[in-house]
């Protein structure tokens, strides 16, 4: 097997591992909503972390055997693999709109990455690393705060958190490349400890935030956002700090912009599809809770209530229903109904004579 074929195979297996990890993360988020970031007691979550780590390792090995222009676009197939895998293993079928959005995002991202030309081995100096780490931390924090402010809109919150996770993963890849270049040039471990610490913090933050992004938003929208934002952020840093450029000059730049538009359109389709699904579920859910739209069936007029104004502001007509008996106050006892008077005692003997009869206590008849 040639090196190019091996890199393609490793890239495909890496995409499948990433897709499996995302499916498990979404299922854990759906079954344990009280654990937003780190459901440490769930074995499925640790399996998802292991699959994500395996995917990252295979991706790095694929880069060692194949060119960046081949390996990076194949990583975008994670979205395409995740949808049929979710339908097969967890019975979560995606609609036609979700499929169109996923394919658009995958094709656009693959085209954008294939048009980016890699430069020679370059590294960042100390000041650039500090500025990049601070800007990334501030951006991730701002996106997380914005997501918390949008908690009433689960899809918007999920996309914002996925953007934060993708940015953290992308900058972690930049620092990983920087450390790799420095080691090739003979840098010591003590010199690279700050960069390794930044990589660990960003990777951990990306894992935790991506886990939170799956809560209440399904699989397609957060996974596509993370898959797109991660390489786009890394490519943006490469274009600005590493001297990378698009292939084919002006034509390649225009094509790259077109691919970016296609990718953004795919993400918009995925987001709106999830929002429309939630709206249809809420509209047809019924129920009697506040805001559910249930309670009184359609077509049944509401009974007028005396003294309560109608929806138009006019007072309602008095009700013709009989008055309701007042309820007893707590502790009050009802009046004892009157008892019938006891019958006159009957005496044995001659009727015209008055005789005294002895009565038994509690009895109305004579002995």
CSV table of N, CA, C and O in Angstrom, one decimal, residues 22 86 117 137 145 153 173 226-227 268-269 279 301 304 316 324 335 349 361:
chain,number,residue,atom,x,y,z
A,22,UNK,N,-19.0,11.7,18.5
A,22,UNK,CA,-20.0,12.8,18.6
A,22,UNK,C,-21.4,12.2,18.9
A,22,UNK,O,-22.2,12.8,19.6
A,86,UNK,N,-25.8,7.6,13.1
A,86,UNK,CA,-26.8,7.9,14.1
A,86,UNK,C,-28.2,7.2,13.8
A,86,UNK,O,-28.8,6.7,14.6
A,117,UNK,N,-2.8,26.5,0.6
A,117,UNK,CA,-1.5,25.9,0.4
A,117,UNK,C,-0.7,26.0,1.7
A,117,UNK,O,-0.6,27.1,2.3
A,137,UNK,N,-8.6,32.7,24.5
A,137,UNK,CA,-9.3,32.6,25.8
A,137,UNK,C,-10.4,33.6,25.9
A,137,UNK,O,-11.5,33.3,26.3
A,145,UNK,N,-20.3,33.0,27.4
A,145,UNK,CA,-21.2,33.9,28.1
A,145,UNK,C,-22.4,34.2,27.2
A,145,UNK,O,-23.6,34.2,27.7
A,153,UNK,N,-33.1,29.8,23.9
A,153,UNK,CA,-33.1,29.3,22.5
A,153,UNK,C,-32.0,28.2,22.4
A,153,UNK,O,-30.8,28.5,22.2
A,173,UNK,N,-4.6,23.1,17.8
A,173,UNK,CA,-3.9,22.5,16.7
A,173,UNK,C,-2.7,23.4,16.2
A,173,UNK,O,-1.6,22.9,15.9
A,226,UNK,N,-18.7,22.5,14.9
A,226,UNK,CA,-17.4,22.2,15.4
A,226,UNK,C,-16.5,21.8,14.3
A,226,UNK,O,-15.3,22.2,14.2
A,227,UNK,N,-17.0,20.9,13.4
A,227,UNK,CA,-16.2,20.4,12.3
A,227,UNK,C,-15.7,21.5,11.4
A,227,UNK,O,-14.6,21.4,10.8
A,268,UNK,N,-26.3,27.2,8.1
A,268,UNK,CA,-27.6,27.9,8.3
A,268,UNK,C,-28.7,26.9,8.1
A,268,UNK,O,-29.7,26.9,8.8
A,269,UNK,N,-28.6,26.1,7.1
A,269,UNK,CA,-29.7,25.1,6.8
A,269,UNK,C,-29.8,24.2,8.0
A,269,UNK,O,-30.9,23.8,8.5
A,279,UNK,N,-40.0,24.1,16.7
A,279,UNK,CA,-41.3,24.9,16.6
A,279,UNK,C,-42.5,23.9,16.3
A,279,UNK,O,-43.5,24.1,16.9
A,301,UNK,N,-66.3,27.9,22.9
A,301,UNK,CA,-66.3,29.3,23.4
A,301,UNK,C,-66.0,29.3,24.9
A,301,UNK,O,-66.4,28.4,25.6
A,304,UNK,N,-68.2,33.1,30.1
A,304,UNK,CA,-68.0,34.4,30.7
A,304,UNK,C,-67.9,34.3,32.2
A,304,UNK,O,-68.6,33.5,32.8
A,316,UNK,N,-67.4,41.5,30.6
A,316,UNK,CA,-68.2,40.4,30.2
A,316,UNK,C,-69.6,40.6,30.8
A,316,UNK,O,-69.8,41.2,31.8
A,324,UNK,N,-73.4,30.1,43.3
A,324,UNK,CA,-72.7,29.0,43.9
A,324,UNK,C,-72.7,29.1,45.4
A,324,UNK,O,-72.6,30.3,46.0
A,335,UNK,N,-74.7,24.1,60.8
A,335,UNK,CA,-75.8,24.1,61.8
A,335,UNK,C,-76.4,22.7,61.8
A,335,UNK,O,-76.6,22.1,60.8
A,349,UNK,N,-105.0,1.7,79.1
A,349,UNK,CA,-106.1,1.9,80.0
A,349,UNK,C,-107.3,2.6,79.3
A,349,UNK,O,-107.3,2.6,78.1
A,361,UNK,N,-86.1,6.6,79.4
A,361,UNK,CA,-85.2,7.6,78.9
A,361,UNK,C,-84.8,7.2,77.5
A,361,UNK,O,-84.3,6.1,77.2
